[in-house]
Amino acid sequence: MPCSPPKLRRTHYSKDIKPELDGKEVVVCGWVERVRDLGGLVFVILRDMEGRVQVTFPKRSGGLYEKAKELGKEYVVAVRGTVKFMENAPGGAEIIPEELVILNVAASPLPLDPSGKTDANLDTRLDNRVLDLRRPKVNAIFRLRHNVLRFIRSFLIDEGFTEVQTPKIIASATEGGAELFPISYYEREAFLSQSAQLYKEQLSSVFEKVFEIGPCYRAEESRTVRHLSEVYVVDVEVAFADAEDVMNLLERLIYYVLRKVADECRRELSVLGRKLEVQEPPFPRYTYTEILGVLEERGIPIAWGEDISTPAYRELGEAIKGFYFITEWPTKGKPFYIKPRENRPEVCEAFDLMYEWIELASGGTRIHEKELLIKRLKEQGLAPSSFDFHLKTFDWGMPPHAGWGLGLDRLIMVITGVENIRECVFYPRDRDRLTP
Ligand code: ATP
Ligand code: MG
């Protein structure tokens, strides 16, 4: 079938086709979602970024009627026609066409049903992601993602933060090498950044309140529903602040985002059949030691100082609902830049923000004294010399500071209620998947 060049310019989106426009000429553009041929009438449901509109081709329209019968799913078309009040049509009005331009055709059959009526497994969906993204529920997840990002930015900018960008190609590990992806960089080896940590700390000594929304790369060994190799993290660093200050900022941010989503994203939430709980701050705080107590009571003993395993986190998610913080972590399990308690150096001023069993964010008070930072690097088996570029900034007036990194993809999981992080990332990257 020949593809005509676009001759028609869109005048309206589907959502604007309302009974008030009865009798008016409009041009709509979009994708053919459904064609129903009822003998004397062909109904075409056209989808654009705003929704759906019905175009009805009566037999008496002759050539147009014949052309409409040939339309296939996901054909791209432009239609010029007259709006007609029609109670049963989506939006209460339909379009009676005068001109139909086929801008492009689509394969038949398609590897995935974009109407969302027949389900497919996640791998098939991800293999054909562009079609998958056209399905209403999937589409709603990504519209929510877009809006959540918008709300996060507006909250932080209103709080006086400056948005920064830090390099994603780096020379050495931020926190040790295990999860780093090496890359070939001209004649040398370099790495993909696993965190904005060191750079955001440096920038807090200039701009005081900084945030970045950017990718981090982690060569995760395991295949889980909450880990990817490429993730987006909302990173924040604040000068003259401690852990308590930035926990307060984080819970206010979460509350703001939830409230905005509940108010402004009703359509997306209803497509997902989701009722959002807007949890008010302050969020409960449990120390690491208290968490071990909760787990012990539930038959999962963990020796003090050990990591909390995934099954233990699952159990914790049964015991504690909603958002909460875990504070006062053992120093040895946290990164070198976290400040140990002055009177009790075996615990440190680190915290995690949790939603039931999922860790959403990690943060803490940072060390701002160079000597202590060097001592902690050595204790963690890292070579201070590979951090020279960073350590020297501590000679130039480094204020006390604190911050956190919030996993954006995990936050979207929690807001949309999906079980697998792959559902809320456009093109997820994991151990097995590098395309599309
Ligand atoms: P986890 O223990 O769950 O693997 P982490 O403690 O290694 O996470 P951090 O270094 O604290 O991760 O990173 C900050 C935040 O970024 C995490 O709280 C999480 O929300 C998100 N994040 C980190 N790694 C991943 C990943 N591989 N996939 C998805 N999100 C991640
Ligand atoms: Mg963490």
Coordinates of C-alpha atoms and ligand atoms in Angstrom, one line a residue:
M1 CA 0.0 0.0 0.0
P2 CA 1.4 3.4 -0.9
C3 CA 2.2 5.8 2.0
S4 CA 1.0 9.2 1.1
P5 CA 2.9 12.2 2.3
P6 CA 1.2 14.1 5.2
K7 CA -1.3 16.6 3.7
L8 CA -3.4 17.1 6.7
R9 CA -2.4 19.1 9.8
R10 CA -3.9 18.0 13.1
T11 CA -6.3 20.5 14.6
H12 CA -7.6 18.5 17.6
Y13 CA -6.6 15.7 19.9
S14 CA -9.0 12.9 20.6
K15 CA -9.9 14.3 24.0
D16 CA -11.0 17.5 22.4
I17 CA -13.7 15.8 20.2
K18 CA -16.7 16.7 22.4
P19 CA -20.4 17.2 21.7
E20 CA -19.9 21.0 21.8
L21 CA -17.9 20.7 18.6
D22 CA -21.0 19.3 16.7
G23 CA -20.9 20.4 13.1
K24 CA -17.3 21.6 13.2
E25 CA -14.6 20.4 10.8
V26 CA -11.5 18.9 12.5
V27 CA -8.4 17.0 11.6
V28 CA -7.2 14.2 13.9
C29 CA -4.1 12.0 13.6
G30 CA -3.2 8.7 15.3
W31 CA -3.1 4.9 15.2
V32 CA -5.9 2.6 14.2
E33 CA -6.8 0.6 17.3
R34 CA -9.8 -1.2 16.1
V35 CA -11.9 -1.5 12.9
R36 CA -15.4 -2.9 13.1
D37 CA -17.2 -3.6 9.9
L38 CA -21.0 -3.7 10.5
G39 CA -22.0 -4.1 6.8
G40 CA -23.3 -0.6 6.1
L41 CA -21.0 1.1 8.6
V42 CA -17.3 0.9 9.4
F43 CA -16.3 2.1 12.9
V44 CA -12.6 3.0 13.4
I45 CA -11.2 3.7 16.9
L46 CA -8.3 6.0 16.5
R47 CA -5.8 6.4 19.3
D48 CA -3.5 9.4 19.9
M49 CA -1.5 10.5 22.9
E50 CA -4.6 11.8 24.7
G51 CA -6.9 8.9 24.3
R52 CA -9.4 7.5 21.7
V53 CA -11.9 8.9 19.2
Q54 CA -14.4 7.1 17.0
V55 CA -14.5 7.7 13.2
T56 CA -17.6 6.3 11.5
F57 CA -17.6 5.6 7.8
P58 CA -21.1 5.1 6.3
K59 CA -21.4 3.1 3.1
R60 CA -22.7 6.1 1.2
S61 CA -19.2 7.7 1.6
G62 CA -18.2 5.3 -1.2
G63 CA -14.4 5.3 -1.7
L64 CA -13.7 6.4 1.9
Y65 CA -15.8 3.5 3.1
E66 CA -13.9 1.0 0.9
K67 CA -10.6 2.5 2.1
A68 CA -11.6 2.3 5.8
K69 CA -12.3 -1.4 5.3
E70 CA -8.7 -2.0 4.4
L71 CA -7.2 -0.3 7.5
G72 CA -5.2 -2.6 9.7
K73 CA -4.3 -2.4 13.4
E74 CA -1.7 0.3 14.2
Y75 CA -1.9 1.9 10.7
V76 CA -1.0 5.6 11.1
V77 CA -3.7 7.8 9.7
A78 CA -5.0 11.4 9.5
V79 CA -8.7 12.0 9.2
R80 CA -10.5 15.2 8.2
G81 CA -14.1 15.2 9.0
T82 CA -17.1 16.7 10.8
V83 CA -17.8 16.2 14.5
K84 CA -21.2 14.7 15.3
F85 CA -22.9 14.4 18.6
M86 CA -23.1 10.6 19.4
E87 CA -24.0 9.5 22.9
N88 CA -22.4 6.0 22.7
A89 CA -19.1 7.1 21.3
P90 CA -16.0 7.7 23.5
G91 CA -16.2 11.3 24.6
G92 CA -19.9 11.6 23.5
A93 CA -19.0 12.6 19.9
E94 CA -17.7 10.9 16.7
I95 CA -16.2 12.1 13.5
I96 CA -17.9 11.6 10.1
P97 CA -14.9 11.7 7.7
E98 CA -14.4 13.6 4.5
E99 CA -10.8 12.6 3.9
L100 CA -8.7 9.7 5.1
V101 CA -4.9 9.7 4.6
I102 CA -2.9 6.6 5.4
L103 CA 0.4 7.8 6.6
N104 CA 1.9 4.4 7.2
V105 CA 0.9 0.8 7.4
A106 CA 1.8 -1.8 10.0
A107 CA 2.6 -5.5 9.9
S108 CA -0.1 -8.1 10.4
P109 CA -0.2 -10.0 12.6
L110 CA 1.6 -7.9 15.2
P111 CA 3.8 -9.7 17.8
L112 CA 1.9 -8.1 20.6
D113 CA -1.7 -6.8 20.9
P114 CA -1.4 -3.1 21.7
S115 CA -5.0 -2.8 22.8
G116 CA -4.0 -4.7 26.0
K117 CA -6.9 -7.2 25.6
T118 CA -4.8 -10.2 25.3
D119 CA -1.9 -10.6 27.7
A120 CA 1.6 -11.6 27.0
N121 CA 4.6 -12.6 29.1
L122 CA 7.1 -10.0 30.3
D123 CA 9.9 -11.2 27.9
T124 CA 7.6 -10.9 24.9
R125 CA 6.5 -7.5 26.0
L126 CA 10.0 -6.3 26.5
D127 CA 11.1 -7.7 23.2
N128 CA 8.4 -5.6 21.5
R129 CA 8.5 -2.7 23.9
V130 CA 7.2 0.0 21.6
L131 CA 4.0 -2.0 21.0
D132 CA 3.8 -2.8 24.7
L133 CA 4.1 0.9 25.6
R134 CA 0.9 1.5 23.6
R135 CA -1.1 -0.7 25.9
P136 CA -3.2 1.4 28.3
K137 CA -1.8 0.1 31.6
V138 CA 1.8 0.2 30.5
N139 CA 1.3 3.6 29.1
A140 CA -0.2 4.8 32.4
I141 CA 2.9 3.5 34.3
F142 CA 5.2 5.7 32.1
R143 CA 3.0 8.7 32.3
L144 CA 3.1 8.4 36.1
R145 CA 6.9 8.1 35.8
H146 CA 7.1 11.3 33.9
N147 CA 4.9 13.1 36.4
V148 CA 6.8 11.7 39.4
L149 CA 10.0 13.1 37.9
R150 CA 8.3 16.4 37.3
F151 CA 7.1 16.6 41.0
I152 CA 10.5 15.6 42.3
R153 CA 12.2 18.4 40.4
S154 CA 9.6 21.0 41.3
F155 CA 9.8 20.0 45.0
L156 CA 13.6 20.2 45.1
I157 CA 13.8 23.4 43.1
D158 CA 11.3 25.0 45.4
E159 CA 13.5 23.9 48.3
G160 CA 16.4 25.9 46.8
F161 CA 18.3 23.0 45.2
T162 CA 20.5 23.4 42.1
E163 CA 20.3 20.6 39.6
V164 CA 23.8 19.2 38.7
Q165 CA 25.2 16.6 36.4
T166 CA 28.2 14.4 37.3
P167 CA 30.3 12.2 35.0
K168 CA 29.2 8.7 34.2
I169 CA 32.6 7.7 32.8
I170 CA 35.0 7.5 35.7
A171 CA 38.5 6.4 36.5
S172 CA 38.1 4.5 39.7
A173 CA 35.5 2.8 41.9
T174 CA 33.4 4.9 44.3
E175 CA 32.9 2.1 46.8
G176 CA 35.0 -0.8 45.8
G177 CA 35.2 -2.7 42.5
A178 CA 32.8 -5.6 42.6
E179 CA 29.8 -4.1 40.8
L180 CA 31.7 -1.9 38.4
F181 CA 31.4 -2.2 34.6
P182 CA 34.8 -1.7 33.0
I183 CA 34.8 0.0 29.6
S184 CA 37.5 0.6 27.0
Y185 CA 38.4 4.3 27.1
Y186 CA 40.9 5.2 24.3
E187 CA 44.1 3.6 25.5
R188 CA 42.9 3.0 29.0
E189 CA 40.4 1.2 31.1
A190 CA 37.6 3.3 32.6
F191 CA 34.4 2.4 34.4
L192 CA 30.7 3.3 34.3
S193 CA 29.8 5.3 37.3
Q194 CA 27.9 3.3 40.0
S195 CA 27.0 6.4 42.0
A196 CA 27.2 10.2 41.9
Q197 CA 28.4 10.1 45.5
L198 CA 31.9 11.7 45.4
Y199 CA 31.0 14.4 42.9
K200 CA 27.8 15.4 44.6
E201 CA 29.7 15.8 47.8
Q202 CA 32.2 18.0 46.1
L203 CA 29.5 20.1 44.5
S204 CA 27.8 20.6 47.9
S205 CA 30.9 22.5 48.9
V206 CA 30.0 25.0 46.2
F207 CA 26.3 25.1 45.6
E208 CA 25.3 23.8 49.1
K209 CA 22.1 22.1 48.1
V210 CA 22.5 20.0 44.9
F211 CA 20.5 17.3 43.3
E212 CA 21.0 15.1 40.3
I213 CA 18.6 12.7 38.5
G214 CA 20.8 10.4 36.5
P215 CA 21.8 6.9 35.6
C216 CA 24.0 4.6 37.7
Y217 CA 25.5 1.3 36.5
R218 CA 25.8 -1.8 38.6
A219 CA 27.0 -5.2 37.5
E220 CA 24.5 -7.0 39.8
E221 CA 25.3 -10.7 40.1
S222 CA 21.8 -11.9 40.9
R223 CA 18.6 -11.8 39.0
T224 CA 15.9 -10.2 41.1
V225 CA 12.7 -8.3 40.6
R226 CA 14.3 -5.1 42.1
H227 CA 17.7 -5.0 40.6
L228 CA 18.8 -3.7 37.1
S229 CA 22.2 -3.0 35.7
E230 CA 21.2 0.5 34.7
V231 CA 19.1 2.5 37.1
Y232 CA 18.0 6.1 37.6
V233 CA 18.8 7.6 41.0
V234 CA 17.7 10.9 42.5
D235 CA 20.8 12.0 44.4
V236 CA 20.7 14.8 46.9
E237 CA 23.5 16.4 48.9
V238 CA 23.2 19.3 51.4
A239 CA 25.9 21.3 53.1
F240 CA 25.6 22.1 56.8
A241 CA 23.1 19.3 57.3
D242 CA 23.1 15.9 59.0
A243 CA 21.3 12.6 58.6
E244 CA 18.2 13.8 60.5
D245 CA 17.9 16.9 58.3
V246 CA 18.0 14.9 55.1
M247 CA 15.7 12.2 56.3
N248 CA 13.2 15.0 57.0
L249 CA 13.7 16.3 53.5
L250 CA 13.2 12.8 52.0
E251 CA 10.0 12.1 53.8
R252 CA 8.6 15.5 52.9
L253 CA 9.6 14.8 49.3
I254 CA 7.9 11.4 49.3
Y255 CA 4.7 12.9 50.8
Y256 CA 4.7 15.8 48.3
V257 CA 5.1 13.3 45.4
L258 CA 2.3 11.0 46.7
R259 CA 0.0 13.9 47.2
K260 CA 0.6 15.3 43.8
V261 CA 0.2 11.9 42.1
A262 CA -3.1 11.4 44.0
D263 CA -4.3 14.8 43.0
E264 CA -3.0 15.2 39.4
C265 CA -2.7 11.7 38.1
R266 CA -6.2 10.3 38.7
R267 CA -6.6 9.1 35.2
E268 CA -3.4 7.0 35.3
L269 CA -4.2 5.6 38.7
S270 CA -7.7 4.6 37.6
V271 CA -6.3 2.9 34.5
L272 CA -4.0 0.9 36.8
G273 CA -6.9 0.3 39.2
R274 CA -4.7 1.7 42.0
K275 CA -5.7 3.4 45.2
L276 CA -2.7 5.4 46.5
E277 CA -2.1 5.7 50.2
V278 CA -0.7 9.1 50.9
Q279 CA 1.4 8.5 54.0
E280 CA 2.1 11.6 56.2
P281 CA 5.5 12.3 57.7
P282 CA 7.1 11.7 60.0
F283 CA 7.7 8.1 58.8
P284 CA 8.5 5.6 61.6
R285 CA 12.2 5.2 62.4
Y286 CA 13.7 1.9 63.6
T287 CA 17.3 1.3 64.4
Y288 CA 19.1 -1.6 62.8
T289 CA 19.2 -3.2 66.2
E290 CA 15.5 -2.9 66.6
I291 CA 15.0 -4.4 63.2
L292 CA 17.0 -7.4 64.2
G293 CA 14.6 -7.7 67.2
V294 CA 11.6 -7.7 64.9
L295 CA 13.2 -10.4 62.7
E296 CA 14.2 -12.5 65.7
E297 CA 10.6 -12.5 66.9
R298 CA 9.6 -13.8 63.5
G299 CA 12.1 -16.6 63.6
I300 CA 14.9 -15.0 61.5
P301 CA 17.9 -14.5 63.8
I302 CA 20.6 -12.3 62.3
A303 CA 24.0 -11.8 64.1
W304 CA 24.6 -8.1 64.9
G305 CA 26.7 -6.6 62.1
E306 CA 25.5 -9.0 59.4
D307 CA 23.6 -7.9 56.3
I308 CA 19.8 -8.3 56.1
S309 CA 19.1 -11.0 53.5
T310 CA 16.3 -10.8 50.9
P311 CA 14.1 -13.4 52.6
A312 CA 14.6 -11.4 55.9
Y313 CA 13.5 -8.2 54.1
R314 CA 10.5 -10.1 52.7
E315 CA 9.6 -11.0 56.3
L316 CA 10.1 -7.4 57.4
G317 CA 7.7 -6.3 54.7
E318 CA 5.1 -8.5 56.3
A319 CA 5.8 -7.0 59.8
I320 CA 6.0 -3.3 58.9
K321 CA 3.7 -1.6 56.4
G322 CA 4.2 1.6 54.4
F323 CA 7.3 3.8 54.4
Y324 CA 9.8 3.6 57.3
F325 CA 13.5 4.3 58.0
I326 CA 16.2 2.0 59.3
T327 CA 18.8 4.0 61.1
E328 CA 22.1 3.4 63.1
W329 CA 23.6 0.8 60.8
P330 CA 26.8 -1.0 61.7
T331 CA 29.7 1.1 60.4
K332 CA 31.5 -1.9 58.8
G333 CA 28.7 -2.7 56.4
K334 CA 28.3 0.9 55.1
P335 CA 30.4 2.8 52.6
F336 CA 33.6 4.6 53.8
Y337 CA 32.2 8.1 53.4
I338 CA 29.5 7.6 56.0
K339 CA 30.2 9.3 59.4
P340 CA 30.6 6.9 62.4
R341 CA 28.9 8.0 65.6
E342 CA 31.4 10.0 67.6
N343 CA 30.7 8.3 71.0
R344 CA 30.0 4.8 69.4
P345 CA 32.0 4.3 66.3
E346 CA 30.7 0.8 65.6
V347 CA 27.5 2.3 64.4
C348 CA 27.2 5.1 61.9
E349 CA 24.8 7.9 60.9
A350 CA 23.5 6.0 57.9
F351 CA 19.8 5.4 57.1
D352 CA 17.8 3.5 54.5
L353 CA 14.3 4.5 53.5
M354 CA 12.2 1.3 53.1
Y355 CA 8.8 0.6 51.7
E356 CA 7.8 -2.7 53.2
W357 CA 10.4 -5.1 51.9
I358 CA 12.0 -2.8 49.3
E359 CA 14.9 -0.4 50.0
L360 CA 14.1 2.8 48.2
A361 CA 17.0 5.1 49.4
S362 CA 20.2 5.1 51.3
G363 CA 21.8 8.1 52.9
G364 CA 23.6 9.5 55.9
T365 CA 25.8 12.1 57.4
R366 CA 29.1 12.2 55.5
I367 CA 32.6 12.5 56.9
H368 CA 34.0 16.0 56.1
E369 CA 37.4 15.7 57.8
K370 CA 40.1 14.4 55.4
E371 CA 42.1 12.5 58.0
L372 CA 39.1 10.4 59.1
L373 CA 38.1 9.8 55.5
I374 CA 41.5 8.4 54.7
K375 CA 41.4 6.2 57.8
R376 CA 38.0 4.9 56.8
L377 CA 39.2 4.2 53.2
K378 CA 42.0 2.1 54.5
E379 CA 39.8 0.2 56.9
Q380 CA 37.6 -0.7 53.9
G381 CA 40.6 -1.9 52.0
L382 CA 40.6 0.9 49.5
A383 CA 43.7 2.8 48.3
P384 CA 43.5 6.5 49.3
S385 CA 45.8 7.3 46.3
S386 CA 43.1 6.4 43.9
F387 CA 40.9 9.0 45.6
D388 CA 43.4 11.8 45.4
F389 CA 41.2 13.8 43.0
H390 CA 38.5 13.7 45.6
L391 CA 40.5 13.9 48.8
K392 CA 42.2 17.1 47.8
T393 CA 38.8 18.9 47.7
F394 CA 38.7 18.3 51.5
D395 CA 41.6 20.7 51.8
W396 CA 39.6 23.5 50.2
G397 CA 36.9 24.1 52.8
M398 CA 34.6 21.1 52.9
P399 CA 31.5 21.9 55.0
P400 CA 29.7 19.2 57.1
H401 CA 27.2 17.6 54.8
A402 CA 24.6 14.9 54.4
G403 CA 22.5 13.4 51.6
W404 CA 20.8 10.4 50.1
G405 CA 20.3 8.5 46.8
L406 CA 16.7 7.5 46.0
G407 CA 16.2 4.7 43.4
L408 CA 13.7 6.3 41.0
D409 CA 12.7 3.0 39.4
R410 CA 12.0 1.5 42.8
L411 CA 9.9 4.5 43.8
I412 CA 7.9 4.0 40.6
M413 CA 7.4 0.3 41.5
V414 CA 6.0 1.3 44.8
I415 CA 3.7 4.1 43.4
T416 CA 2.4 2.0 40.5
G417 CA 2.3 -1.3 42.5
V418 CA 4.1 -3.4 39.9
E419 CA 5.9 -6.5 41.2
N420 CA 8.9 -6.3 38.8
I421 CA 11.2 -3.3 38.3
R422 CA 11.4 -4.1 34.6
E423 CA 7.7 -3.0 34.3
C424 CA 8.5 0.6 35.0
V425 CA 11.8 1.1 33.0
F426 CA 11.4 1.9 29.3
Y427 CA 14.2 -0.3 28.1
P428 CA 15.5 -2.3 31.1
R429 CA 19.1 -3.6 31.2
D430 CA 19.9 -6.7 33.2
R431 CA 22.2 -9.7 33.1
D432 CA 20.3 -11.2 30.3
R433 CA 18.9 -8.3 28.4
L434 CA 20.8 -5.8 26.4
T435 CA 18.2 -5.2 23.6
P436 CA 16.0 -3.5 22.5
Ligands
ATP1 P1 20.4 -3.0 47.3 O1 21.0 -3.3 48.7 O2 18.9 -3.1 47.3 O3 21.1 -3.7 46.2 P2 22.1 -0.8 47.5 O4 22.2 -0.5 48.9 O5 23.3 -1.5 46.8 O6 20.8 -1.5 47.1 P3 22.6 2.1 47.1 O7 24.0 2.1 46.7 O8 22.2 2.4 48.5 O9 22.0 0.6 46.7 O10 21.8 3.0 46.0 C1 20.8 3.9 46.3 C2 19.4 3.4 45.8 O11 19.5 3.2 44.4 C3 19.0 2.1 46.4 O12 18.4 2.4 47.7 C4 18.0 1.6 45.4 O13 16.7 2.3 45.5 C5 18.6 2.1 44.1 N1 19.4 1.0 43.5 C6 20.7 0.7 43.8 N2 21.1 -0.4 43.0 C7 20.0 -0.7 42.3 C8 19.8 -1.7 41.3 N3 20.8 -2.5 40.9 N4 18.6 -1.8 40.7 C9 17.6 -0.9 41.1 N5 17.7 0.0 42.0 C10 18.9 0.1 42.6
MG2 MG 21.6 1.1 50.0

